[in-house]
Coordinates of C-alpha atoms and ligand atoms in Angstrom, one line a residue:
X1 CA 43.2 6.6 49.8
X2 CA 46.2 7.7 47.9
X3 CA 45.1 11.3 46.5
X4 CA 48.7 11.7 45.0
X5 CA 50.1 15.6 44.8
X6 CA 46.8 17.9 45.8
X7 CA 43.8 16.3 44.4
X8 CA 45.9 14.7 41.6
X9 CA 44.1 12.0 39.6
X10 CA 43.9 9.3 39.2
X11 CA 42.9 9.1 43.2
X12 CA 44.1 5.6 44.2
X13 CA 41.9 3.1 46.3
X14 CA 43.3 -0.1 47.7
X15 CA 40.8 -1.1 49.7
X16 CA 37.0 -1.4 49.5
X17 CA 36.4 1.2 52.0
X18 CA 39.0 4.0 50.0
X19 CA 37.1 2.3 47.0
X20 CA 33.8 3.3 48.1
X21 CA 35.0 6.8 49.5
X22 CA 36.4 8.1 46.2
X23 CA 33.2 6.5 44.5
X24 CA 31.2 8.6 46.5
X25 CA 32.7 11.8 45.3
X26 CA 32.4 11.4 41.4
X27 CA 29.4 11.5 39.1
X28 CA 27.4 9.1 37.6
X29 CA 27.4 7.9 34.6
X30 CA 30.5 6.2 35.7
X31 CA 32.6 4.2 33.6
X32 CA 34.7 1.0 34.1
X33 CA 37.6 -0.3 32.9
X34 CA 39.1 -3.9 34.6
X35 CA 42.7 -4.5 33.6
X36 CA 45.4 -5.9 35.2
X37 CA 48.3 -3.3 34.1
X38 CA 50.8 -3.4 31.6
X39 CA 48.8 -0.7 29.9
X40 CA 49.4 -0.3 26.3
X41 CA 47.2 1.5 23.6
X42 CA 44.7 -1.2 23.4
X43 CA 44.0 -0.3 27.5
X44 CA 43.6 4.0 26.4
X45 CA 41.8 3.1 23.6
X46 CA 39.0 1.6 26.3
X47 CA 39.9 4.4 28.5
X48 CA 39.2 7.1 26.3
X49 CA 36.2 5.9 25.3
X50 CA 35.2 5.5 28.6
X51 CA 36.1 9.2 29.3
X52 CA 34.0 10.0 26.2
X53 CA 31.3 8.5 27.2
X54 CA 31.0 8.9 31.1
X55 CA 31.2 11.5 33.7
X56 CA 33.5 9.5 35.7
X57 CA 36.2 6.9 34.6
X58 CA 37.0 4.3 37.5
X59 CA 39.5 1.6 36.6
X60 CA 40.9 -1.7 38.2
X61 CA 44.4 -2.8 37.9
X62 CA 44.7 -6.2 39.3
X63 CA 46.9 -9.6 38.3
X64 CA 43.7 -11.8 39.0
X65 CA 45.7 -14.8 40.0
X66 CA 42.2 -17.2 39.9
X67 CA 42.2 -17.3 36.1
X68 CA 46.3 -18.2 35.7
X69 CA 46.6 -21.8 35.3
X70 CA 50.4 -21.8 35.7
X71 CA 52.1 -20.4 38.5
X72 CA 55.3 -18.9 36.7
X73 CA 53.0 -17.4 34.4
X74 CA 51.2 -15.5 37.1
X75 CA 54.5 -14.5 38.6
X76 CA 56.0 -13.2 35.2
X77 CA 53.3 -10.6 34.8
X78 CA 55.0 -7.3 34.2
X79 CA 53.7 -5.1 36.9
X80 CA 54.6 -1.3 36.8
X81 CA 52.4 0.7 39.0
X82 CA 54.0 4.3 38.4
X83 CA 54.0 3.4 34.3
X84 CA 50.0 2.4 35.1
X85 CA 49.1 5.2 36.8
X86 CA 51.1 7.7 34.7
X87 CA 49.3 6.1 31.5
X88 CA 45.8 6.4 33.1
X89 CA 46.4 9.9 34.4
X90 CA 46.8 11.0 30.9
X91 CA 44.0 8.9 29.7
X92 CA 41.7 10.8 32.3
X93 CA 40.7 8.1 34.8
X94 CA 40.0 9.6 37.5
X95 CA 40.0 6.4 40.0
X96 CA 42.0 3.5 40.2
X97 CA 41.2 0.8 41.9
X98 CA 44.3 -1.2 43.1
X99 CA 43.3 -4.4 45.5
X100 CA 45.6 -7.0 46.9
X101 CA 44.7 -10.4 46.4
X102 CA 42.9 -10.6 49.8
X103 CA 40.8 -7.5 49.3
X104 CA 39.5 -9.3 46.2
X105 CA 38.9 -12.3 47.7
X106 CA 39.1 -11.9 51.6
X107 CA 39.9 -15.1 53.9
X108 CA 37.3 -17.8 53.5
X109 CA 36.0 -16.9 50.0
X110 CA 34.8 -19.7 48.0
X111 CA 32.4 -18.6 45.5
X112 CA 33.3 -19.2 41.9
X113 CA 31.0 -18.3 39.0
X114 CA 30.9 -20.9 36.3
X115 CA 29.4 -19.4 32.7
X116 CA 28.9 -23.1 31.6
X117 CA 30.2 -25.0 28.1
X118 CA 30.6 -21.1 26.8
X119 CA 34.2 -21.0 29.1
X120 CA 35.1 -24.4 28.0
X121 CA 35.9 -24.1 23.9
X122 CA 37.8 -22.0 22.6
X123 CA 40.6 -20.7 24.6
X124 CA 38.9 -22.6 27.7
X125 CA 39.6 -25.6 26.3
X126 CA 43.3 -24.8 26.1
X127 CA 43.1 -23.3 29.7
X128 CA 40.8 -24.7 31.8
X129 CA 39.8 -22.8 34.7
X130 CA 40.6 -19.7 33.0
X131 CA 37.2 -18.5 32.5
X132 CA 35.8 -19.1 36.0
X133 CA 38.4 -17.5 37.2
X134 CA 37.6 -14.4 34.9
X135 CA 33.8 -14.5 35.6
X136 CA 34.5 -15.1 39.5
X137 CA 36.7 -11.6 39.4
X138 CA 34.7 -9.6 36.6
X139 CA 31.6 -10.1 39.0
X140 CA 33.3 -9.5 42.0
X141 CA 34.5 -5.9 40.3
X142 CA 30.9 -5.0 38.9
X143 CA 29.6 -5.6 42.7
X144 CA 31.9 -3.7 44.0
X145 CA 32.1 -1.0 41.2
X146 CA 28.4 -1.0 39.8
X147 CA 29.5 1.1 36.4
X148 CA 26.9 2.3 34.6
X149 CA 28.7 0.8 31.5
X150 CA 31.9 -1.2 31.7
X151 CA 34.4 -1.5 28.7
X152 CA 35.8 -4.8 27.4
X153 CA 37.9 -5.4 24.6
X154 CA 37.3 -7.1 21.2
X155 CA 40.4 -9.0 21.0
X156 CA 39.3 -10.9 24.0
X157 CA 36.4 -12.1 22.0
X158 CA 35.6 -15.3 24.2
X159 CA 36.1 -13.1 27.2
X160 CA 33.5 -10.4 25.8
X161 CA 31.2 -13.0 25.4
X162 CA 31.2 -14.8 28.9
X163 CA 31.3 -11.1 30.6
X164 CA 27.9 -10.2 28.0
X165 CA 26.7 -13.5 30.1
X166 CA 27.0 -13.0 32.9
X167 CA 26.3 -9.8 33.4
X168 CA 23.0 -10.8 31.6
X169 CA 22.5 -13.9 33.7
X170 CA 23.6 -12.6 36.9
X171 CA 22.0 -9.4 36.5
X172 CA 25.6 -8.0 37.2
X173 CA 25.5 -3.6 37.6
X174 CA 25.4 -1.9 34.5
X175 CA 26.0 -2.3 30.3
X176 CA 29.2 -4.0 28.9
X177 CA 30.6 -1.9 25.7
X178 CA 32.5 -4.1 23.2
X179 CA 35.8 -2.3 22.2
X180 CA 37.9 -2.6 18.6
X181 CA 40.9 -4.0 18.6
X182 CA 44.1 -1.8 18.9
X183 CA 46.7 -3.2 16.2
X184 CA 50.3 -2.8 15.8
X185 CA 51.5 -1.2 12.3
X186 CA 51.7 -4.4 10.8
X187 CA 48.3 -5.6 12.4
X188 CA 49.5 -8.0 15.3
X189 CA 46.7 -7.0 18.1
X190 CA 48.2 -5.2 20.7
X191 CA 49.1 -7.6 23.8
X192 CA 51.7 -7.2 27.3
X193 CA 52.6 -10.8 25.9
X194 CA 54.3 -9.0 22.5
X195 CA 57.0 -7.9 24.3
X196 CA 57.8 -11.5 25.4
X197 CA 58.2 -12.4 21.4
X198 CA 62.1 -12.5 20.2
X199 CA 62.3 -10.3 17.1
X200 CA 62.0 -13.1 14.8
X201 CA 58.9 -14.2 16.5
X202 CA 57.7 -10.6 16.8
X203 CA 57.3 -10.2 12.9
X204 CA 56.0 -13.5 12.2
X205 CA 53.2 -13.0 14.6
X206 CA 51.7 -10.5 12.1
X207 CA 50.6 -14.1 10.6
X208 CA 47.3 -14.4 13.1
X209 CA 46.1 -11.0 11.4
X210 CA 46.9 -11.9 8.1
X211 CA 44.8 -15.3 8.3
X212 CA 41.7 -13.0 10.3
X213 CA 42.4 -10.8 6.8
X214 CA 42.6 -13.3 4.4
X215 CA 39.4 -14.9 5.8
X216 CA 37.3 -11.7 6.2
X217 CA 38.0 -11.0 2.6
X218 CA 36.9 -14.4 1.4
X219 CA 33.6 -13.7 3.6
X220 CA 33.0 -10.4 1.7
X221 CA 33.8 -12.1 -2.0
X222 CA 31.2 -14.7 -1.1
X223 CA 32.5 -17.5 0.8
X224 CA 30.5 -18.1 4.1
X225 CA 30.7 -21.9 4.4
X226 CA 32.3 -21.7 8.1
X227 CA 34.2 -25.0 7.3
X228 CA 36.1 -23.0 4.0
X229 CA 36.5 -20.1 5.9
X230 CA 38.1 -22.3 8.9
X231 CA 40.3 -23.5 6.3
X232 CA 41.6 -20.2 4.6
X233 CA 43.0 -19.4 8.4
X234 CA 44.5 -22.7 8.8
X235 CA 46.6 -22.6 5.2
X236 CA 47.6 -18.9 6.2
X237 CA 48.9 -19.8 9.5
X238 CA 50.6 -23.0 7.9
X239 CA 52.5 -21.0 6.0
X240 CA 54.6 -19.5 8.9
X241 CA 56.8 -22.2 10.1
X242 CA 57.5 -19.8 13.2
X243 CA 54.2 -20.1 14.2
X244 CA 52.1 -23.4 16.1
X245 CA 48.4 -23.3 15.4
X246 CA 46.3 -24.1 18.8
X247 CA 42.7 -23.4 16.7
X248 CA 40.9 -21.9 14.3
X249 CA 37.2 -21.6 14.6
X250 CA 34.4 -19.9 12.8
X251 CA 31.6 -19.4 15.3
X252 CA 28.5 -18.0 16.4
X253 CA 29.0 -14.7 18.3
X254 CA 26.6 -15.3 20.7
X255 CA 26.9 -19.2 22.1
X256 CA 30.2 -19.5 20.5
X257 CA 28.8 -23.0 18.7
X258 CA 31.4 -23.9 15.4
X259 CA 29.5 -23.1 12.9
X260 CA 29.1 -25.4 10.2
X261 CA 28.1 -25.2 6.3
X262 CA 27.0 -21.5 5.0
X263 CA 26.6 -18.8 7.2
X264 CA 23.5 -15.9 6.5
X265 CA 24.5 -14.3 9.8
X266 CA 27.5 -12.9 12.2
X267 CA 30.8 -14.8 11.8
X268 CA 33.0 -14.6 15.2
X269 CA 36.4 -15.6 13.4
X270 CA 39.6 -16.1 16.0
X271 CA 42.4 -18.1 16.4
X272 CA 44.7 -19.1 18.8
X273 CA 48.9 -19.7 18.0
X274 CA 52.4 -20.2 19.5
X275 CA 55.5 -18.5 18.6
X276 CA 58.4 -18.6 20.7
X277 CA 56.6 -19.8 23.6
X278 CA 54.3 -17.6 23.4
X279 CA 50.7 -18.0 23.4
X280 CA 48.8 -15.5 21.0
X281 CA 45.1 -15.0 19.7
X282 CA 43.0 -12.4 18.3
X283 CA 39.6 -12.4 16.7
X284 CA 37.2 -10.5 14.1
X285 CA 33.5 -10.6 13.8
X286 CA 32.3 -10.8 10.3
X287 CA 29.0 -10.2 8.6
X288 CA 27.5 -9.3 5.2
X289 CA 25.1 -6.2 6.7
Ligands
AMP301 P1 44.1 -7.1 30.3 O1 44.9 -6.1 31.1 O2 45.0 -7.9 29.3 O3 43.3 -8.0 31.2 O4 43.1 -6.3 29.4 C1 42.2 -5.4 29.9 C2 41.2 -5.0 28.9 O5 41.9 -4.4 27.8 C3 40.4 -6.3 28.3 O6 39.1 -5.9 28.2 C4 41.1 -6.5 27.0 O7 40.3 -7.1 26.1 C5 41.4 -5.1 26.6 N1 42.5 -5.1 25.6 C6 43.7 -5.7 25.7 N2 44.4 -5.6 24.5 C7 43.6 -4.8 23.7 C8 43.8 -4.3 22.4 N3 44.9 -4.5 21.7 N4 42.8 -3.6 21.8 C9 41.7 -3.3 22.6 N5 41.5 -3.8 23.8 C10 42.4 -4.5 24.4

């Protein structure tokens, strides 16, 4: 364990057994936050809510490689421990949990945890593997972890919804809090893949918010036919030429099924789009309670 200048937090554990020391000296309820760096406002935002809502605040930094389909994508993650730990420090986690690859998955692993057709729309369909890969490590975390409550992001809607799963079906440790989405000024979701955008592509990515917007407000002025409110996305995001549509989908926020013809309940809206190079999504839920 890496207790840092006299006692200073957060304590750092890179191994199970440093893990399950500083565990072992903080209180229950304890809260959980799995990231893998690059923290940004989005990342406090869960942290500080955490802190809120827990006596202690325990969270993961780690670059899972198992849900990175493309190598040079795993190998351009920005990774800047100091930055990290300075941002959690004065978020108030008081544990971070940094593994290497093998202390995550130690020699002879092979246990993979499949959520089923839920991991293979969506953004699974674009990146297949992705989601095993994130339920393989999210319940690897929980075992090793067991939060009380664990704190998962809203703009990851897909993700939210296969970690609600499996935590259900696997009777993983603990609750999983859903957590708003932290936006930019001009609404693009908070992302470490922004700062890959060239400025051009920067202020035309504003455009996946705007079509989330745009559809939202035709759901609240009485359009709930999934397939017009699939189609109010679409002719926003056509209208920035910047910008490469992957998907648009209008779904049940539960099973993630496209939705079709009018809607009484919950609407999970996202979409997925390129700019640049760079792959971008970001989601709302809405309803008319
Ligand atoms: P990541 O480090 O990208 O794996 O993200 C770690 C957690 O932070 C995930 O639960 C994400 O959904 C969440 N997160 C990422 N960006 C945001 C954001 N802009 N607002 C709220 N949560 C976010």
């Amino acid at each position: 364990m890496t207790p840092g200048v006299l006692g200073a937090r957060p304590v750092v554990a890179r191994t199970r057994e440093e893990l399950r020391d500083a565990l072992a000296a903080t209180p229950r309820p304890r809260g959980f936050v799995p990231t893998m760096g690059a923290l940004h406002a989005g990342h406090v935002s869960l942290l500080r809510r955490a802190r809120d809502e827990s006596a202690s605040v325990v969270m993961s930094v780690f670059v899972n490689p198992t849900q990175f389909e493309d190598r040079a994508d795993l190998d351009a993650y920005p990774r800047d421990l100091a930055a990290d730990l300075a941002v959690a420090r004065d978020a108030g986690a008081d544990v971070a949990f940094v593994p290497s690859v093998e202390t995550v998955y130690p020699a002879g692993a092979s246990t993979t945890v499949d959520p089923g057709p839920i991991a293979r729309v969506l953004e699974g369909a674009a990146r297949p593997g992705h989601f095993a890969g994130v339920a393989t490590v999210v319940a690897i975390l929980l075992g090793i972890v067991a939060p009380d409550v664990s704190y998962f992001g809203e703009k990851d809607a897909q993700q939210l919804v296969i970690v609600r799963r499996i935590v259900r079906d696997l009777a993983l440790p603990g609750s999983v809090a859903g957590c708003r989405t932290v936006r930019e000024p001009d609404g693009l979701a908070m992302s470490s893949r922004n700062a890959r955008l060239g400025p051009d592509d920067r202020s035309a990515a504003a455009v996946l918010h705007r079509a989330l917007l745009a559809a939202r407000d035709a759901h609240a002025a009485g359009t709930t036919d999934a397939d017009a409110l699939r189609a109010v996305m679409r002719d926003v995001v056509a209208a920035e030429p910047r910008a490469a549509l992957d998907y648009v989908s209008a779904a049940d926020p539960t099973t993630l099924e496209e939705a079709r013809g009018p809607q009484a309940g919950p609407i999970l809206l996202s979409l997925a789009a390129v700019l640049g190079g760079v792959r971008l999504i970001d989601a709302e839920t809405v309803s008319l309670t």
